[in-house]
Coordinates of C-alpha atoms and ligand atoms in Angstrom, one line a residue:
M1 CA -22.3 -14.0 -4.0
K2 CA -25.5 -11.9 -3.9
I3 CA -28.8 -13.7 -4.5
F4 CA -31.9 -11.9 -5.7
N5 CA -35.6 -12.5 -5.4
V6 CA -37.2 -10.8 -8.4
K7 CA -40.6 -10.7 -10.1
K8 CA -40.1 -10.2 -13.8
E9 CA -42.3 -9.9 -16.8
I10 CA -42.1 -12.8 -19.1
I11 CA -41.0 -11.8 -22.6
E12 CA -41.6 -15.1 -24.3
N13 CA -42.5 -18.7 -23.4
K14 CA -42.2 -20.7 -26.6
K15 CA -42.6 -24.4 -27.3
V16 CA -39.4 -25.7 -28.9
S17 CA -40.1 -29.4 -29.1
S18 CA -42.9 -31.9 -28.2
N19 CA -42.4 -31.2 -24.4
C20 CA -39.8 -28.5 -24.1
Y21 CA -40.2 -24.7 -23.7
R22 CA -37.8 -21.7 -23.8
M23 CA -38.8 -18.8 -21.6
T24 CA -37.1 -15.4 -21.4
F25 CA -37.4 -12.4 -19.1
E26 CA -35.3 -9.4 -18.4
S27 CA -33.3 -9.1 -15.1
K28 CA -30.3 -6.8 -14.8
E29 CA -29.7 -8.2 -11.2
I30 CA -29.4 -11.8 -12.4
A31 CA -27.7 -11.0 -15.7
C32 CA -24.9 -9.1 -14.0
R33 CA -23.9 -11.9 -11.7
A34 CA -24.9 -15.1 -13.5
K35 CA -22.3 -17.8 -14.3
P36 CA -22.8 -20.8 -16.6
G37 CA -24.0 -23.8 -14.6
Q38 CA -25.9 -21.7 -12.0
F39 CA -29.6 -22.1 -11.6
L40 CA -32.8 -20.2 -10.7
H41 CA -35.3 -21.3 -8.1
I42 CA -38.7 -20.6 -9.8
R43 CA -42.1 -20.3 -8.3
C44 CA -44.4 -21.9 -10.8
T45 CA -47.7 -20.6 -9.5
E46 CA -49.2 -17.8 -7.4
S47 CA -51.0 -20.4 -5.2
Y48 CA -49.4 -22.8 -2.8
D49 CA -49.7 -26.0 -5.0
P50 CA -47.0 -26.9 -5.6
L51 CA -45.5 -25.2 -2.6
L52 CA -41.9 -25.6 -3.5
R53 CA -40.0 -23.7 -6.1
R54 CA -38.5 -25.6 -9.0
P55 CA -34.7 -25.4 -9.9
I56 CA -34.0 -24.6 -13.5
S57 CA -30.6 -23.8 -15.0
I58 CA -29.8 -20.5 -16.7
H59 CA -29.8 -21.4 -20.3
S60 CA -28.8 -18.2 -22.1
L61 CA -27.9 -14.6 -21.4
N62 CA -28.3 -11.9 -24.1
G63 CA -27.6 -8.5 -22.5
N64 CA -30.0 -8.5 -19.6
V65 CA -32.3 -11.0 -21.1
V66 CA -32.2 -14.3 -19.2
G67 CA -33.4 -17.5 -20.9
I68 CA -34.4 -20.9 -19.4
L69 CA -35.1 -24.1 -21.3
Y70 CA -37.2 -26.6 -19.6
R71 CA -38.9 -29.9 -20.1
V72 CA -42.5 -30.5 -18.9
V73 CA -42.4 -33.5 -16.5
G74 CA -44.9 -32.7 -13.7
K75 CA -47.1 -30.2 -12.1
G76 CA -44.6 -27.4 -11.7
T77 CA -43.2 -27.4 -15.2
N78 CA -46.6 -27.8 -16.6
L79 CA -47.8 -24.7 -14.8
L80 CA -44.7 -22.9 -16.2
S81 CA -45.5 -23.9 -19.7
E82 CA -49.0 -22.3 -19.4
K83 CA -47.5 -18.9 -18.6
I84 CA -47.8 -16.3 -21.3
S85 CA -45.8 -13.2 -22.2
G86 CA -46.7 -10.2 -19.9
E87 CA -47.3 -12.5 -16.9
F88 CA -44.8 -12.2 -14.0
L89 CA -42.3 -14.8 -12.9
D90 CA -41.0 -15.0 -9.3
V91 CA -37.4 -16.1 -9.4
I92 CA -34.6 -16.5 -6.9
G93 CA -31.1 -16.5 -8.2
P94 CA -28.5 -16.9 -9.4
L95 CA -27.9 -20.0 -7.2
G96 CA -25.2 -22.6 -7.0
N97 CA -21.5 -22.6 -8.0
G98 CA -21.5 -22.9 -11.8
F99 CA -18.8 -24.3 -14.1
D100 CA -15.2 -23.5 -13.7
Y101 CA -14.6 -22.5 -17.3
Q102 CA -11.6 -20.1 -17.2
L103 CA -9.4 -22.5 -19.1
P104 CA -5.6 -22.2 -18.9
V105 CA -3.8 -22.1 -22.4
S106 CA -2.7 -25.7 -21.8
L107 CA -6.4 -26.9 -21.6
Q108 CA -7.9 -25.5 -24.7
L109 CA -10.1 -28.3 -26.0
P110 CA -13.4 -28.0 -24.2
I111 CA -16.0 -30.7 -25.1
L112 CA -19.5 -30.1 -23.9
V113 CA -21.8 -33.2 -23.6
G114 CA -25.5 -32.7 -23.2
G115 CA -28.0 -35.5 -22.9
G116 CA -31.7 -34.6 -23.5
I117 CA -32.7 -31.5 -21.5
G118 CA -29.2 -31.6 -20.0
I119 CA -28.1 -29.4 -22.9
A120 CA -29.9 -26.5 -21.2
P121 CA -27.0 -25.1 -19.1
L122 CA -24.4 -25.8 -21.7
Y123 CA -25.6 -23.2 -24.2
F124 CA -24.8 -20.4 -21.7
L125 CA -21.4 -22.1 -21.1
V126 CA -20.7 -22.0 -24.9
Q127 CA -21.7 -18.4 -25.0
R128 CA -18.9 -17.7 -22.6
L129 CA -16.3 -20.2 -23.8
V130 CA -16.3 -19.1 -27.4
K131 CA -15.1 -15.7 -26.2
Q132 CA -11.9 -17.2 -24.8
C133 CA -11.2 -20.2 -27.1
S134 CA -11.8 -21.3 -30.7
N135 CA -12.0 -25.1 -30.3
V136 CA -15.3 -25.6 -28.5
T137 CA -17.1 -28.9 -29.4
V138 CA -20.7 -29.5 -28.4
L139 CA -22.1 -33.0 -28.4
I140 CA -25.9 -33.2 -28.3
G141 CA -27.7 -36.4 -27.5
A142 CA -31.4 -37.1 -28.0
D143 CA -33.7 -40.1 -28.3
T144 CA -34.9 -39.1 -31.8
K145 CA -34.5 -36.2 -34.3
C146 CA -37.4 -34.1 -33.3
N147 CA -36.2 -34.0 -29.7
I148 CA -32.7 -32.6 -30.5
L149 CA -32.5 -29.3 -28.6
C150 CA -30.7 -26.1 -29.6
L151 CA -29.0 -27.4 -32.7
N152 CA -29.5 -24.2 -34.8
E153 CA -28.7 -22.0 -31.8
F154 CA -25.3 -23.7 -31.3
K155 CA -24.6 -23.6 -35.0
K156 CA -24.8 -19.8 -34.8
L157 CA -22.1 -19.7 -32.2
D158 CA -18.5 -20.3 -33.1
C159 CA -18.3 -24.0 -32.1
K160 CA -18.3 -27.5 -33.6
V161 CA -21.6 -29.4 -33.1
K162 CA -22.2 -33.1 -33.4
V163 CA -25.4 -35.0 -32.8
S164 CA -26.4 -38.6 -31.7
T165 CA -29.8 -40.1 -31.6
D166 CA -30.8 -43.4 -30.0
D167 CA -32.8 -44.4 -33.1
G168 CA -30.3 -43.1 -35.6
S169 CA -32.8 -40.6 -37.1
S170 CA -30.1 -37.9 -37.0
G171 CA -26.3 -37.8 -36.5
I172 CA -24.7 -41.0 -35.4
S173 CA -26.8 -43.8 -34.2
G174 CA -26.1 -44.4 -30.5
T175 CA -25.7 -42.4 -27.4
V176 CA -23.9 -39.1 -26.8
V177 CA -21.3 -41.1 -24.8
D178 CA -20.5 -43.0 -28.0
L179 CA -19.9 -39.6 -29.7
L180 CA -17.6 -38.6 -26.8
K181 CA -15.6 -41.8 -27.2
K182 CA -14.8 -40.8 -30.7
E183 CA -13.8 -37.3 -29.8
L184 CA -11.4 -38.4 -27.0
V185 CA -9.3 -40.6 -29.3
P186 CA -6.5 -39.9 -29.8
L187 CA -5.7 -39.3 -26.2
N188 CA -5.0 -35.7 -25.5
S189 CA -4.5 -34.1 -22.2
K190 CA -5.8 -30.7 -23.4
F191 CA -9.4 -31.9 -23.3
K192 CA -11.8 -30.7 -20.7
V193 CA -15.2 -32.3 -20.5
F194 CA -18.3 -30.4 -19.3
A195 CA -21.4 -32.6 -19.0
C196 CA -25.1 -32.5 -18.0
G197 CA -27.7 -35.1 -18.4
P198 CA -29.2 -38.2 -16.9
V199 CA -27.2 -39.9 -14.1
A200 CA -26.8 -43.1 -16.3
M201 CA -25.1 -41.0 -18.9
L202 CA -22.9 -39.2 -16.4
K203 CA -21.8 -42.6 -14.9
Q204 CA -20.7 -43.8 -18.3
I205 CA -18.8 -40.5 -18.9
N206 CA -17.1 -41.0 -15.5
Q207 CA -15.9 -44.5 -16.6
L208 CA -14.7 -43.1 -19.9
V209 CA -12.8 -40.0 -18.7
S210 CA -11.2 -41.9 -15.8
K211 CA -9.7 -44.3 -18.3
Y212 CA -8.3 -41.4 -20.4
N213 CA -7.5 -39.2 -17.3
V214 CA -9.4 -36.3 -18.8
S215 CA -10.4 -33.5 -16.5
S216 CA -14.2 -33.2 -16.3
Q217 CA -17.0 -31.3 -14.6
V218 CA -20.6 -32.5 -14.3
S219 CA -23.8 -30.7 -13.4
L220 CA -26.0 -32.9 -11.1
E221 CA -29.7 -32.8 -10.6
R222 CA -31.4 -33.6 -7.3
Q223 CA -34.8 -32.8 -6.1
M224 CA -34.6 -29.6 -4.1
A225 CA -36.6 -27.8 -1.4
C226 CA -34.8 -24.7 -0.1
G227 CA -32.2 -24.4 -2.9
V228 CA -29.8 -22.5 -0.6
G229 CA -28.2 -25.2 1.6
A230 CA -30.6 -25.0 4.5
C231 CA -32.7 -28.2 4.4
M232 CA -30.1 -30.8 3.5
G233 CA -32.6 -32.3 1.0
C234 CA -30.2 -32.5 -1.9
T235 CA -27.2 -34.0 0.0
I236 CA -24.8 -36.3 -1.9
K237 CA -21.8 -38.4 -0.8
I238 CA -18.4 -37.1 -1.8
K239 CA -15.2 -39.1 -2.0
N240 CA -12.9 -38.6 1.0
Q241 CA -9.5 -37.7 -0.5
N242 CA -7.9 -37.4 2.9
A243 CA -6.9 -40.9 4.0
K244 CA -6.3 -39.7 7.6
I245 CA -9.9 -38.6 8.1
K246 CA -12.2 -41.7 8.2
M247 CA -15.4 -39.7 8.2
Q248 CA -17.8 -39.8 5.2
K249 CA -18.0 -36.4 3.4
Y250 CA -21.3 -34.9 2.1
K251 CA -22.1 -31.9 0.0
Q252 CA -25.3 -30.1 -1.0
V253 CA -26.0 -30.0 -4.7
C254 CA -27.8 -26.6 -4.4
K255 CA -25.1 -24.8 -2.5
D256 CA -21.8 -26.7 -3.2
G257 CA -22.9 -27.7 -6.7
P258 CA -24.7 -28.3 -9.0
V259 CA -21.4 -28.6 -10.7
F260 CA -18.8 -31.1 -9.3
D261 CA -15.5 -32.4 -10.4
I262 CA -16.4 -35.8 -11.8
K263 CA -13.7 -37.4 -9.5
E264 CA -15.3 -36.3 -6.3
V265 CA -18.7 -37.8 -6.8
V266 CA -19.5 -41.2 -5.2
W267 CA -21.3 -42.5 -8.4
E268 CA -22.4 -45.8 -6.9
D269 CA -24.6 -43.8 -4.5
L270 CA -26.6 -41.9 -7.2
Ligands
FAD301 C1 -29.7 -27.6 -10.5 C2 -30.8 -28.1 -11.3 C3 -31.0 -27.5 -12.6 C4 -32.0 -28.0 -13.4 N1 -32.2 -27.4 -14.6 C5 -33.2 -27.8 -15.4 C6 -33.4 -27.2 -16.7 O1 -32.6 -26.3 -17.1 N2 -34.4 -27.6 -17.5 C7 -35.3 -28.6 -17.0 O2 -36.2 -29.0 -17.7 N3 -35.1 -29.2 -15.8 C8 -34.1 -28.8 -15.0 N4 -34.0 -29.4 -13.8 C9 -35.0 -30.4 -13.4 C10 -36.2 -29.7 -12.9 O3 -35.9 -29.0 -11.7 C11 -37.3 -30.7 -12.6 O4 -37.7 -31.3 -13.8 C12 -38.6 -30.0 -12.0 O5 -38.3 -29.6 -10.7 C13 -39.8 -30.9 -12.0 O6 -40.8 -30.2 -11.4 P1 -42.3 -30.7 -11.7 O7 -43.2 -30.0 -10.7 O8 -42.7 -30.4 -13.1 O9 -42.3 -32.2 -11.6 P2 -42.6 -33.1 -10.3 O10 -44.0 -33.4 -10.3 O11 -41.9 -32.5 -9.1 O12 -41.7 -34.4 -10.7 C14 -42.0 -35.1 -11.9 C15 -40.9 -36.1 -12.1 O13 -39.6 -35.4 -12.3 C16 -38.7 -35.9 -11.3 N5 -38.0 -34.7 -10.7 C17 -38.5 -33.7 -10.0 N6 -37.5 -32.8 -9.7 C18 -36.4 -33.3 -10.2 C19 -35.0 -32.9 -10.2 N7 -34.6 -31.8 -9.6 N8 -34.1 -33.6 -10.9 C20 -34.5 -34.8 -11.5 N9 -35.7 -35.2 -11.5 C21 -36.7 -34.5 -10.9 C22 -39.6 -36.5 -10.2 O14 -38.9 -37.5 -9.5 C23 -40.7 -37.1 -11.0 O15 -40.4 -38.3 -11.6 C24 -32.9 -29.0 -12.9 C25 -32.8 -29.5 -11.7 C26 -31.7 -29.1 -10.9 C27 -31.5 -29.7 -9.5
FES302 S1 -32.3 -28.0 -1.5 FE1 -32.1 -27.5 0.7 S2 -30.1 -28.0 1.1 FE2 -30.2 -28.2 -1.1

C-alpha cells in the first residue's frame, strides 16, 4: 500500500460541538487509496512543539475531498482547531489496515457502534457499506444530547440510526452497549459488529459479542510516535491461537491495526 506525505490547503475547519471539529481538504492521492478505518498522521504545527504527528481517522470521503472529525483534548488537537481555511495541512497517509467490510451475502446485517469521538471512522465505513447492503444500522453513544456527533449526516445516508445518551437527554437512557444489546436479540448469525470508542466500551462489547458469537471488528487507539511500525510505541498483546507455540504474540496498532478482530485482542492488558 502506497503512503503519501502531502501538504494540502484546508477547505474548512468547522466547530461541530462544544469541543469537536470537522476539517476537510482535497487530496487525490489519499482519496484514491483510502479505506474506512485507516488514519492520517497529521502535523499540527509548523514548529517542533509538539514534535510528533497526531493520528486521526479518515472520517469521510466525497470525491477527492477528505474529511477528519476530531475532539480537542490537548496541545496538538488544540493547534489543529485554530487552523483556518486556506492554511496548509501536512499529512501522511493513508495508514493502517482499515475495516474488512466486504460482507459475504450470508453476513448482511452490519451494526456500527460509535462511542463519543469513536464515531469518526464509522461515517466513512457507512459511506462504503450502503453501496453494498441495505441493512446498515448505526448506534451512536454520547454523554449528553449536544455531544451527539454526525446524527444528521448519518440520517442522510441509507441507514438506520439509533442514539443513546448517558443522561437520557436524547435516545435511550444508557450506554451505546445497552443499545447494541437490544439490536443483537434475537440471536442472528448474520450480524457483524464494527466498533470504535473508549476501551471500557470495547471491553463490554467484547463480553457481549462473545456470548452471542457475533463476528466483530474494533478500531483501537494507542498513543503513537512513528505511525508506521518502526518505533514499537503502540504495541499490544495478541492472543496466541497456536497452542504449540508458547511465545507471547504482539502487534503494532499503527501497522497491523488500528482495526483488529475482537477475538484476537488481549483485553485484560488494555
Ligand atoms: C488510529 C487512531 C485514530 C484516531 N482517530 C481519531 C479521530 O478520528 N478523532 C479524534 O478526535 N481522535 C482520534 N484519535 C486520538 C487522537 O490521536 C488523540 O486525541 C490526539 O493524538 C491527542 O493529541 P493532543 O496533542 O491534542 O493531546 P495530548 O496532549 O497528546 O494528549 C491529551 C490527552 O489525550 C490522550 N491521548 C493522546 N493521544 C491519544 C491516543 N492516540 N489515543 C487515546 N488517547 C490519547 C493523552 O493520554 C492525554 O490524556 C485517534 C487515535 C488513533 C491511534
Ligand atoms: S507508532 Fe511507531 S510502531 Fe506504531
